CSV table of C-alpha atoms and ligand atoms in Angstrom, one decimal:
chain,number,residue,atom,x,y,z
Q,167,UNK,CA,33.8,-125.3,28.6
Q,168,UNK,CA,30.5,-124.4,30.3
Q,169,UNK,CA,29.8,-120.7,30.6
Q,170,UNK,CA,28.1,-118.5,33.1
Q,171,UNK,CA,26.5,-115.1,32.3
Q,172,UNK,CA,26.2,-112.8,35.3
Q,173,UNK,CA,24.1,-109.5,35.4
Q,174,UNK,CA,23.1,-107.1,38.1
Q,175,UNK,CA,20.7,-104.3,38.6
Q,176,UNK,CA,20.9,-101.6,41.3
Q,177,UNK,CA,23.7,-100.8,43.6
Q,178,UNK,CA,27.5,-101.1,43.7
Q,179,UNK,CA,27.1,-103.9,46.2
Q,180,UNK,CA,25.3,-106.0,43.6
Q,181,UNK,CA,28.2,-105.3,41.3
Q,182,UNK,CA,30.8,-106.4,43.9
Q,183,UNK,CA,28.9,-109.7,44.4
Q,184,UNK,CA,29.0,-110.4,40.7
Q,185,UNK,CA,32.8,-110.0,40.7
Q,186,UNK,CA,33.2,-112.4,43.6
Q,187,UNK,CA,30.8,-115.1,42.1
Q,188,UNK,CA,32.8,-114.8,38.8
Q,189,UNK,CA,36.0,-115.7,40.6
Q,190,UNK,CA,34.2,-118.6,42.4
Q,191,UNK,CA,32.7,-120.0,39.1
Q,192,UNK,CA,36.1,-119.7,37.5
Q,193,UNK,CA,37.7,-121.7,40.3
Q,194,UNK,CA,35.3,-124.6,39.6
Q,195,UNK,CA,36.2,-124.4,35.9
Q,196,UNK,CA,33.5,-122.2,34.4
Q,197,UNK,CA,34.2,-119.5,31.9
Q,198,UNK,CA,32.4,-116.1,32.2
Q,199,UNK,CA,30.6,-114.9,29.1
Q,200,UNK,CA,29.2,-111.5,28.3
Q,201,UNK,CA,26.7,-113.2,25.9
Q,202,UNK,CA,23.7,-114.7,27.6
Q,203,UNK,CA,23.0,-116.8,24.5
Q,204,UNK,CA,26.2,-118.8,25.1
Q,205,UNK,CA,25.6,-119.4,28.8
Q,206,UNK,CA,24.5,-122.7,30.4
Q,207,UNK,CA,23.9,-120.8,33.7
Q,208,UNK,CA,22.5,-117.3,34.0
Q,209,UNK,CA,22.6,-115.4,37.3
Q,210,UNK,CA,20.5,-112.2,37.8
Q,211,UNK,CA,21.2,-110.1,40.9
Q,212,UNK,CA,18.0,-108.2,41.3
Q,213,UNK,CA,17.1,-104.8,43.0
Q,214,UNK,CA,14.0,-103.7,44.8
Q,215,UNK,CA,15.0,-100.2,46.1
Q,216,UNK,CA,11.8,-98.9,44.3
Q,217,UNK,CA,8.8,-100.5,42.7
Q,218,UNK,CA,10.2,-99.6,39.4
Q,219,UNK,CA,13.5,-101.4,40.1
Q,220,UNK,CA,11.5,-104.6,41.0
Q,221,UNK,CA,9.5,-104.3,37.7
Q,222,UNK,CA,12.8,-103.9,35.8
Q,223,UNK,CA,14.2,-107.0,37.6
Q,224,UNK,CA,11.3,-109.2,36.4
Q,225,UNK,CA,11.8,-107.8,32.9
Q,226,UNK,CA,15.5,-108.7,32.8
Q,227,UNK,CA,14.7,-112.3,34.0
Q,228,UNK,CA,12.1,-112.8,31.3
Q,229,UNK,CA,14.3,-111.3,28.6
Q,230,UNK,CA,17.2,-113.6,29.4
Q,231,UNK,CA,14.9,-116.7,29.6
Q,232,UNK,CA,13.5,-115.8,26.1
Q,233,UNK,CA,17.1,-115.4,24.7
Q,234,UNK,CA,18.5,-118.6,26.4
Q,235,UNK,CA,15.6,-121.0,27.2
Q,236,UNK,CA,17.9,-123.9,27.9
Q,237,UNK,CA,20.1,-122.1,30.4
Q,238,UNK,CA,19.7,-122.7,34.1
Q,239,UNK,CA,18.3,-119.4,35.6
Q,240,UNK,CA,19.4,-118.3,39.1
Q,241,UNK,CA,17.7,-115.3,40.6
Q,242,UNK,CA,19.0,-113.5,43.7
Q,243,UNK,CA,19.2,-110.1,45.2
Q,244,UNK,CA,16.6,-107.8,47.0
Q,245,UNK,CA,13.6,-108.4,44.7
Q,246,UNK,CA,14.1,-112.2,44.9
Q,247,UNK,CA,14.4,-111.9,48.7
Q,248,UNK,CA,11.3,-109.8,49.2
Q,249,UNK,CA,9.1,-111.6,46.7
Q,250,UNK,CA,10.6,-115.1,46.8
Q,251,UNK,CA,7.4,-116.9,45.9
Q,252,UNK,CA,6.6,-114.6,43.0
Q,253,UNK,CA,10.2,-114.9,41.7
Q,254,UNK,CA,10.0,-118.7,41.8
Q,255,UNK,CA,6.8,-118.5,39.7
Q,256,UNK,CA,8.4,-116.5,36.9
Q,257,UNK,CA,8.8,-118.7,33.8
Q,258,UNK,CA,12.3,-120.1,33.4
Q,259,UNK,CA,13.5,-119.5,37.0
Q,260,UNK,CA,15.2,-122.7,38.2
Q,261,UNK,CA,16.6,-121.4,41.5
Q,262,UNK,CA,15.9,-118.4,43.8
Q,263,UNK,CA,18.7,-117.6,46.3
Q,264,UNK,CA,17.7,-115.1,49.0
Q,265,UNK,CA,20.2,-112.4,50.1
Q,266,UNK,CA,20.9,-114.3,53.4
Q,267,UNK,CA,22.3,-117.3,51.3
Q,268,UNK,CA,24.2,-115.3,48.7
Q,269,UNK,CA,27.5,-116.5,50.0
Q,270,UNK,CA,26.6,-120.0,49.1
Q,271,UNK,CA,25.2,-119.1,45.6
Q,272,UNK,CA,27.8,-120.9,43.5
Q,273,UNK,CA,27.8,-124.0,45.7
Q,274,UNK,CA,24.0,-124.0,45.5
Q,275,UNK,CA,24.0,-123.8,41.7
Q,276,UNK,CA,26.3,-126.9,41.8
Q,277,UNK,CA,24.2,-128.9,44.3
Q,278,UNK,CA,20.6,-127.8,43.4
Q,279,UNK,CA,21.0,-127.4,39.7
Q,280,UNK,CA,23.5,-130.3,39.5
Q,281,UNK,CA,25.8,-128.4,37.2
Q,282,UNK,CA,29.0,-130.4,36.7
Q,283,UNK,CA,32.4,-129.3,38.2
Q,284,UNK,CA,34.9,-129.0,35.3
Q,285,UNK,CA,38.2,-130.9,35.2
Q,286,UNK,CA,41.3,-129.3,36.9
Q,287,UNK,CA,42.4,-127.4,33.8
Q,288,UNK,CA,40.4,-124.5,35.0
Q,289,UNK,CA,41.9,-121.2,36.0
Q,290,UNK,CA,44.5,-121.3,38.8
Q,291,UNK,CA,44.7,-118.8,41.7
Q,292,UNK,CA,46.6,-115.8,40.3
Q,293,UNK,CA,45.3,-116.5,36.8
Q,294,UNK,CA,43.9,-113.3,35.3
Q,295,UNK,CA,40.2,-112.8,36.1
Q,296,UNK,CA,38.0,-113.2,33.1
Q,297,UNK,CA,35.4,-111.0,34.5
Q,298,UNK,CA,36.1,-107.4,35.7
Q,299,UNK,CA,33.8,-104.5,35.2
Q,300,UNK,CA,36.8,-102.5,34.4
Q,301,UNK,CA,40.5,-102.9,34.5
Q,302,UNK,CA,41.2,-100.2,37.0
Q,303,UNK,CA,38.8,-100.6,39.9
Q,304,UNK,CA,37.1,-103.4,41.8
Q,305,UNK,CA,34.3,-103.2,44.3
Q,306,UNK,CA,34.8,-105.3,47.4
Q,307,UNK,CA,31.8,-106.3,49.4
Q,308,UNK,CA,33.0,-106.3,53.0
Q,309,UNK,CA,29.7,-106.7,54.8
Q,310,UNK,CA,26.0,-107.2,54.2
Q,311,UNK,CA,22.8,-106.2,56.1
Q,312,UNK,CA,21.9,-103.3,58.4
Q,313,UNK,CA,20.6,-103.0,62.0
Q,314,UNK,CA,18.8,-99.7,61.4
Q,315,UNK,CA,15.3,-99.0,60.2
Q,316,UNK,CA,15.3,-95.8,58.2
Q,317,UNK,CA,11.6,-95.4,57.3
Q,318,UNK,CA,12.2,-95.0,53.5
Q,319,UNK,CA,14.5,-98.0,53.2
Q,320,UNK,CA,13.6,-101.4,51.9
Q,321,UNK,CA,17.2,-102.6,51.7
Q,322,UNK,CA,17.4,-103.2,55.4
Q,323,UNK,CA,14.3,-105.4,55.0
Q,324,UNK,CA,15.6,-107.2,52.0
Q,325,UNK,CA,19.2,-107.8,53.1
Q,326,UNK,CA,18.6,-108.7,56.8
Q,327,UNK,CA,21.0,-108.4,59.8
Q,328,UNK,CA,24.6,-107.3,59.6
Q,329,UNK,CA,27.1,-109.9,58.5
Q,330,UNK,CA,30.8,-109.2,58.0
Q,331,UNK,CA,33.3,-111.1,55.9
Q,332,UNK,CA,36.5,-112.1,57.6
Q,333,UNK,CA,39.7,-110.0,57.1
Q,334,UNK,CA,41.3,-113.1,55.5
Q,335,UNK,CA,38.7,-113.6,52.8
Q,336,UNK,CA,38.7,-109.9,51.9
Q,337,UNK,CA,42.5,-109.7,51.8
Q,338,UNK,CA,42.6,-112.8,49.6
Q,339,UNK,CA,40.2,-111.2,47.2
Q,340,UNK,CA,42.1,-107.9,47.2
Q,341,UNK,CA,45.4,-109.8,46.5
Q,342,UNK,CA,43.7,-111.5,43.6
Q,343,UNK,CA,42.7,-108.1,42.2
Q,344,UNK,CA,46.3,-106.8,42.7
Q,345,UNK,CA,47.5,-109.8,40.7
Q,346,UNK,CA,45.1,-108.9,38.0
Q,347,UNK,CA,46.5,-105.4,37.7
Q,348,UNK,CA,43.6,-103.6,39.5
Q,349,UNK,CA,44.8,-100.2,40.8
Q,350,UNK,CA,41.9,-99.3,43.1
Q,351,UNK,CA,39.5,-101.1,45.4
Q,352,UNK,CA,36.2,-99.7,46.5
Q,353,UNK,CA,35.0,-100.9,49.9
Q,354,UNK,CA,31.3,-101.5,49.7
Q,355,UNK,CA,28.5,-102.8,51.9
Q,356,UNK,CA,25.0,-102.0,53.1
Q,357,UNK,CA,26.2,-100.4,56.4
Q,358,UNK,CA,30.0,-100.2,55.9
Q,359,UNK,CA,30.4,-98.3,59.2
Q,360,UNK,CA,29.0,-101.3,61.0
Q,361,UNK,CA,31.7,-103.6,59.6
Q,362,UNK,CA,33.0,-106.0,62.2
Q,363,UNK,CA,30.1,-105.5,64.7
Q,364,UNK,CA,29.5,-109.3,64.5
Q,365,UNK,CA,33.1,-110.5,64.4
Q,366,UNK,CA,34.8,-108.4,67.0
Q,367,UNK,CA,36.5,-106.1,64.5
Q,368,UNK,CA,35.8,-102.7,62.9
Q,369,UNK,CA,36.3,-100.8,59.7
Q,370,UNK,CA,39.6,-99.2,61.0
Q,371,UNK,CA,41.1,-102.6,61.8
Q,372,UNK,CA,40.1,-103.9,58.4
Q,373,UNK,CA,41.5,-101.1,56.3
Q,374,UNK,CA,44.7,-101.1,58.4
Q,375,UNK,CA,45.0,-104.9,57.6
Q,376,UNK,CA,44.5,-104.3,53.9
Q,377,UNK,CA,47.2,-101.6,53.9
Q,378,UNK,CA,49.6,-103.9,55.8
Q,379,UNK,CA,48.9,-107.2,53.9
Q,380,UNK,CA,48.3,-106.0,50.3
Q,381,UNK,CA,50.0,-103.9,47.7
Q,382,UNK,CA,46.8,-102.3,46.4
Q,383,UNK,CA,47.8,-98.7,45.3
Q,384,UNK,CA,44.4,-97.0,46.1
Q,385,UNK,CA,41.7,-97.8,48.6
Q,386,UNK,CA,38.4,-95.9,48.3
Q,387,UNK,CA,35.1,-96.1,50.2
Q,388,UNK,CA,31.7,-96.5,48.4
Q,389,UNK,CA,28.7,-95.1,50.2
Q,390,UNK,CA,29.1,-95.0,54.0
Q,391,UNK,CA,26.3,-94.1,56.5
Q,392,UNK,CA,27.6,-91.1,58.5
Q,393,UNK,CA,27.6,-92.9,61.9
Q,394,UNK,CA,29.2,-95.9,63.7
Q,395,UNK,CA,32.6,-94.9,62.3
Q,396,UNK,CA,35.5,-96.0,64.7
Q,397,UNK,CA,36.9,-93.0,66.7
Q,398,UNK,CA,40.3,-93.0,65.0
Q,399,UNK,CA,38.8,-93.6,61.6
Q,400,UNK,CA,40.1,-90.4,59.9
Q,401,UNK,CA,43.7,-91.2,60.8
Q,402,UNK,CA,43.6,-93.9,58.1
Q,403,UNK,CA,43.7,-91.1,55.5
Q,404,UNK,CA,47.2,-90.1,56.7
Q,405,UNK,CA,48.2,-93.0,54.5
Q,406,UNK,CA,48.3,-91.8,50.9
Q,407,UNK,CA,46.9,-95.1,49.6
Q,408,UNK,CA,43.5,-94.2,51.3
Q,409,UNK,CA,41.7,-91.8,48.9
Q,410,UNK,CA,40.5,-88.5,50.5
Q,411,UNK,CA,36.9,-88.8,49.5
Q,412,UNK,CA,33.8,-90.1,51.2
Q,413,UNK,CA,30.2,-90.5,50.0
Q,414,UNK,CA,28.2,-89.8,53.2
Q,415,UNK,CA,24.4,-89.9,52.6
Q,416,UNK,CA,22.7,-87.0,54.5
Q,417,UNK,CA,19.3,-87.5,52.9
Q,418,UNK,CA,17.9,-84.1,54.3
Q,419,UNK,CA,19.3,-80.9,55.7
Q,420,UNK,CA,16.5,-80.5,58.3
Q,421,UNK,CA,16.3,-82.4,61.6
Q,422,UNK,CA,12.5,-82.6,61.6
Q,423,UNK,CA,12.6,-84.4,58.3
Q,424,UNK,CA,15.6,-86.6,59.5
Q,425,UNK,CA,13.4,-87.6,62.5
Q,426,UNK,CA,10.6,-88.7,60.2
Q,427,UNK,CA,13.2,-90.7,58.2
Q,428,UNK,CA,14.4,-92.2,61.5
Q,429,UNK,CA,18.0,-91.3,60.5
Q,430,UNK,CA,20.6,-91.8,63.2
Q,431,UNK,CA,22.6,-88.8,62.2
Q,432,UNK,CA,21.2,-85.3,62.6
Q,433,UNK,CA,22.6,-82.1,61.0
Q,434,UNK,CA,24.8,-81.1,63.9
Q,435,UNK,CA,26.6,-84.5,64.1
Q,436,UNK,CA,26.9,-84.6,60.3
Q,437,UNK,CA,28.5,-81.2,60.2
Q,438,UNK,CA,30.9,-82.2,63.0
Q,439,UNK,CA,31.9,-85.3,61.1
Q,440,UNK,CA,32.6,-83.4,57.9
Q,441,UNK,CA,34.5,-80.7,59.7
Q,442,UNK,CA,36.6,-83.3,61.5
Q,443,UNK,CA,37.4,-84.9,58.1
Q,444,UNK,CA,38.3,-81.6,56.5
Q,445,UNK,CA,40.5,-80.5,59.4
Q,446,UNK,CA,42.3,-83.9,59.3
Q,447,UNK,CA,42.7,-84.5,55.6
Q,448,UNK,CA,43.8,-82.0,52.9
Q,449,UNK,CA,41.6,-81.8,49.8
Q,450,UNK,CA,39.0,-84.1,51.4
Q,451,UNK,CA,35.9,-84.2,49.1
Q,452,UNK,CA,32.5,-85.1,50.5
Q,453,UNK,CA,29.6,-86.2,48.3
Q,454,UNK,CA,26.1,-87.1,49.4
Q,455,UNK,CA,22.6,-88.3,48.7
Q,456,UNK,CA,19.5,-86.1,49.3
Q,457,UNK,CA,15.8,-87.2,49.1
Q,458,UNK,CA,13.5,-84.3,48.1
Q,459,UNK,CA,9.8,-84.3,48.7
Q,460,UNK,CA,9.8,-86.7,51.7
Q,461,UNK,CA,6.3,-87.0,53.1
Q,462,UNK,CA,5.3,-83.9,55.1
Q,463,UNK,CA,8.3,-81.8,53.8
Q,464,UNK,CA,7.0,-78.3,54.1
Q,465,UNK,CA,8.3,-75.3,52.1
Q,466,UNK,CA,10.1,-74.0,55.3
Q,467,UNK,CA,11.8,-77.4,55.9
Q,468,UNK,CA,12.9,-77.5,52.2
Q,469,UNK,CA,14.4,-74.0,52.4
Q,470,UNK,CA,16.1,-74.8,55.7
Q,471,UNK,CA,17.6,-77.9,54.1
Q,472,UNK,CA,18.9,-75.9,51.1
Q,473,UNK,CA,20.6,-73.4,53.5
Q,474,UNK,CA,22.2,-76.2,55.5
Q,475,UNK,CA,23.5,-78.0,52.3
Q,476,UNK,CA,25.0,-74.8,51.0
Q,477,UNK,CA,26.7,-74.2,54.3
Q,478,UNK,CA,28.3,-77.6,54.5
Q,479,UNK,CA,29.2,-77.7,50.8
Q,480,UNK,CA,29.5,-80.9,48.7
Q,481,UNK,CA,31.6,-82.0,45.7
Q,482,UNK,CA,28.6,-83.9,44.2
Q,483,UNK,CA,25.0,-84.5,45.3
Q,484,UNK,CA,22.9,-87.5,44.1
Q,485,UNK,CA,19.3,-86.2,44.2
Q,486,UNK,CA,16.3,-88.5,44.6
Q,487,UNK,CA,12.7,-87.4,44.4
Q,488,UNK,CA,10.9,-89.4,47.1
Q,489,UNK,CA,8.9,-92.3,45.7
Q,490,UNK,CA,6.9,-94.5,48.1
Q,491,UNK,CA,8.2,-98.0,48.4
Q,492,UNK,CA,5.6,-100.6,49.4
Q,493,UNK,CA,6.7,-102.4,52.6
Q,494,UNK,CA,8.4,-99.3,54.1
Q,495,UNK,CA,7.1,-97.2,57.1
Q,496,UNK,CA,7.5,-93.9,55.1
Q,497,UNK,CA,5.0,-95.2,52.4
Q,498,UNK,CA,2.4,-95.2,55.1
Q,499,UNK,CA,3.2,-91.7,56.4
Q,500,UNK,CA,0.6,-88.9,55.8
Q,501,UNK,CA,1.1,-85.7,53.6
Q,502,UNK,CA,2.8,-87.1,50.5
Q,503,UNK,CA,4.1,-84.3,48.3
Q,504,UNK,CA,2.6,-83.6,44.9
Q,505,UNK,CA,4.7,-84.5,41.8
Q,506,UNK,CA,5.1,-80.9,40.5
Q,507,UNK,CA,6.3,-79.7,43.9
Q,508,UNK,CA,8.9,-82.5,44.0
Q,509,UNK,CA,10.0,-81.6,40.5
Q,510,UNK,CA,10.4,-77.9,41.4
Q,511,UNK,CA,12.4,-78.7,44.5
Q,512,UNK,CA,14.6,-81.2,42.6
Q,513,UNK,CA,15.4,-78.5,40.1
Q,514,UNK,CA,16.3,-76.0,42.9
Q,515,UNK,CA,18.6,-78.5,44.5
Q,516,UNK,CA,20.1,-79.4,41.2
Q,517,UNK,CA,21.0,-75.7,40.6
Q,518,UNK,CA,22.6,-75.5,44.1
Q,519,UNK,CA,24.4,-78.8,43.6
Q,520,UNK,CA,25.9,-77.6,40.3
Q,521,UNK,CA,27.2,-74.3,42.0
Q,522,UNK,CA,28.8,-76.3,44.9
Q,523,UNK,CA,30.4,-78.8,42.4
Q,524,UNK,CA,31.9,-76.0,40.4
Q,525,UNK,CA,33.3,-74.4,43.6
Q,526,UNK,CA,34.8,-77.7,44.7
Q,527,UNK,CA,36.5,-78.4,41.4
Q,528,UNK,CA,37.8,-74.8,41.1
Q,529,UNK,CA,39.4,-75.1,44.6
Q,530,UNK,CA,41.9,-77.6,43.2
Q,531,UNK,CA,43.1,-75.9,40.0
Q,532,UNK,CA,46.8,-75.6,39.7
Q,533,UNK,CA,47.5,-78.6,41.9
Q,534,UNK,CA,49.5,-81.6,40.8
Q,535,UNK,CA,47.8,-84.9,41.8
Q,536,UNK,CA,48.0,-88.6,41.0
Q,537,UNK,CA,45.2,-89.3,38.5
Q,538,UNK,CA,44.1,-92.9,37.8
Q,539,UNK,CA,43.5,-92.8,34.1
Q,540,UNK,CA,40.7,-95.3,33.1
Q,541,UNK,CA,39.7,-97.4,30.1
Q,542,UNK,CA,40.2,-96.8,26.4
Q,543,UNK,CA,40.6,-93.3,25.1
Q,544,UNK,CA,38.2,-91.6,22.7
Q,545,UNK,CA,39.4,-90.6,19.2
Q,546,UNK,CA,39.2,-86.8,18.6
Q,547,UNK,CA,38.8,-85.1,15.2
Q,548,UNK,CA,42.1,-83.3,15.6
Q,549,UNK,CA,44.0,-86.7,15.7
Q,550,UNK,CA,44.5,-86.6,19.5
Q,551,UNK,CA,42.8,-89.0,21.9
Q,552,UNK,CA,40.9,-88.1,25.1
Q,553,UNK,CA,41.5,-90.0,28.3
Q,554,UNK,CA,39.3,-89.8,31.4
Q,555,UNK,CA,40.2,-90.5,34.9
Q,556,UNK,CA,39.7,-89.6,38.6
Q,557,UNK,CA,41.8,-87.7,41.1
Q,558,UNK,CA,42.4,-89.2,44.6
Q,559,UNK,CA,39.5,-87.1,45.9
Q,560,UNK,CA,37.3,-88.4,43.1
Q,561,UNK,CA,37.1,-85.4,40.8
Q,562,UNK,CA,36.6,-86.4,37.2
Q,563,UNK,CA,39.3,-85.2,34.8
Q,564,UNK,CA,40.2,-85.5,31.1
Q,565,UNK,CA,43.3,-85.0,29.0
Q,566,UNK,CA,43.7,-84.8,25.2
Q,567,UNK,CA,47.1,-86.1,24.2
Q,568,UNK,CA,49.0,-87.7,21.3
Q,569,UNK,CA,47.8,-91.3,20.5
Q,570,UNK,CA,51.4,-92.5,20.9
Q,571,UNK,CA,51.0,-92.4,24.7
Q,572,UNK,CA,48.9,-95.1,26.5
Q,573,UNK,CA,47.5,-93.9,29.8
Q,574,UNK,CA,45.0,-96.7,30.3
Q,575,UNK,CA,45.0,-98.0,33.9
Q,576,UNK,CA,48.0,-95.9,34.9
Q,577,UNK,CA,48.4,-93.6,37.9
Q,578,UNK,CA,50.1,-90.5,36.6
Q,579,UNK,CA,51.0,-87.2,38.2
Q,580,UNK,CA,48.9,-84.6,36.5
Q,581,UNK,CA,48.3,-80.9,36.7
Q,582,UNK,CA,44.8,-79.7,37.1
Q,583,UNK,CA,44.3,-76.8,34.6
Q,584,UNK,CA,40.7,-75.6,34.1
Q,585,UNK,CA,37.1,-76.6,34.8
Q,586,UNK,CA,35.1,-77.6,31.8
Q,587,UNK,CA,31.5,-78.5,32.6
Q,588,UNK,CA,31.6,-81.4,35.1
Q,589,UNK,CA,35.2,-82.3,34.5
Q,590,UNK,CA,38.6,-80.7,34.9
Q,591,UNK,CA,41.2,-80.6,32.1
Q,592,UNK,CA,44.5,-82.0,33.3
Q,593,UNK,CA,48.0,-82.3,31.9
Q,594,UNK,CA,49.6,-85.6,32.7
Q,595,UNK,CA,53.4,-85.7,33.2
Q,596,UNK,CA,54.3,-88.0,30.3
Q,597,UNK,CA,58.0,-88.2,31.1
Q,598,UNK,CA,57.8,-91.8,32.3
Q,599,UNK,CA,55.1,-92.9,29.9
Q,600,UNK,CA,56.6,-95.0,27.2
Q,601,UNK,CA,55.5,-94.3,23.6
Q,602,UNK,CA,53.5,-97.2,22.5
Q,603,UNK,CA,51.6,-98.2,19.3
Q,604,UNK,CA,48.2,-96.8,18.7
Q,605,UNK,CA,46.0,-97.3,21.8
Q,606,UNK,CA,42.7,-99.4,21.7
Q,607,UNK,CA,40.1,-96.7,21.1
Q,608,UNK,CA,36.7,-96.5,22.8
Q,609,UNK,CA,34.2,-97.7,20.2
Q,610,UNK,CA,32.4,-94.7,18.7
V,615,SF4,S1,21.2,-97.1,57.4
V,615,SF4,FE1,21.1,-97.3,55.2
V,615,SF4,S2,20.7,-99.5,54.7
V,615,SF4,FE2,20.3,-99.1,56.9
V,615,SF4,S3,18.1,-98.7,57.0
V,615,SF4,FE3,19.1,-96.8,56.9
V,615,SF4,S4,19.2,-96.3,54.6
V,615,SF4,FE4,18.8,-98.5,54.9
């Protein structure tokens, strides 16, 4: 049986695309391998969010060609879309598929690379997927592209205009994951709030349809730009299957910097949105992205940003020190910030982010929540095993228990006991958990 090796750099969206192509390759009779050496086709989903990411993408392509010189090499993703000519000239590349043609990638590898379609003994619909990044959670790409032009962003250039998948194709994919035992889907896209803008639908209608037409226990959102959300959006969270957490990239806590970034959402609207969510949804957790050291960011602007971030409060903050990306407007802005200043500001924001995270976790101690326990446990010296999982509002938890109980990929009511570094120790209710043989342990 011919085998395909799929790998991605960069964002969750690139991951979600791999999962979908894996299902498509299986439906034409290909097996998915984790060993590039075994593959007759290698697909590399590249990234170009920074110059460094593009360099790493080229490195991965060359590495896999060296390891499997006979394999057909398919290169796609943001680097391949922005530098199509250059990607085509890399030794070993047989096919470059730009982002705008990603939906036809599997068909193109068949037609352009003339790879044979396997006989019908291939996997049938409902047959377990051979490729899932983990057993618990699947990323679902619902749309691609973005109509906005934030000045630091290359993604909008690389991924083009907004294109939404149909409800039907998304629901089919979700039902496939349910059949595979997946407990949680993560709705991903470039501008998720813009879902449906091109097909007369919207994010509310889509999620409502997924709730109505699938049995998926948990629905989570990946990163969602804090605008273009349908008016009644937060009523979705009244359904316990919709997880009370959103990652809403703010990028800066100062309007003057947000203007230079050409961000649609300023501090007042962002605060209104978060307050609306918190009023509506108990235990709602907001996480965010912040860029420090954006061109022209003065000491006053940075301090103002810190004050605003502290006022709003976040469960987690991804911090990025600004790095110019060729091809973006921001790279051509004046007054770029010196490295040491960026480093100092990152550290200050890290300290604040840690304080806010501890406060968010402490708020939930003593509560009993449905934790999704993930993956294989780690063996502990005292003979117990440690499981790790996530609460509905995306707090990371752990539990040390007897190896006779298997929590992998189970949603179990658990009591949140105490904060320990960046996790919460939890006690799962093992009443309904059958005693099983020794679990498969995480390799040391
Ligand atoms: S909204 Fe997001 S994807 Fe669109 S341009 Fe801005 S940062 Fe990029």
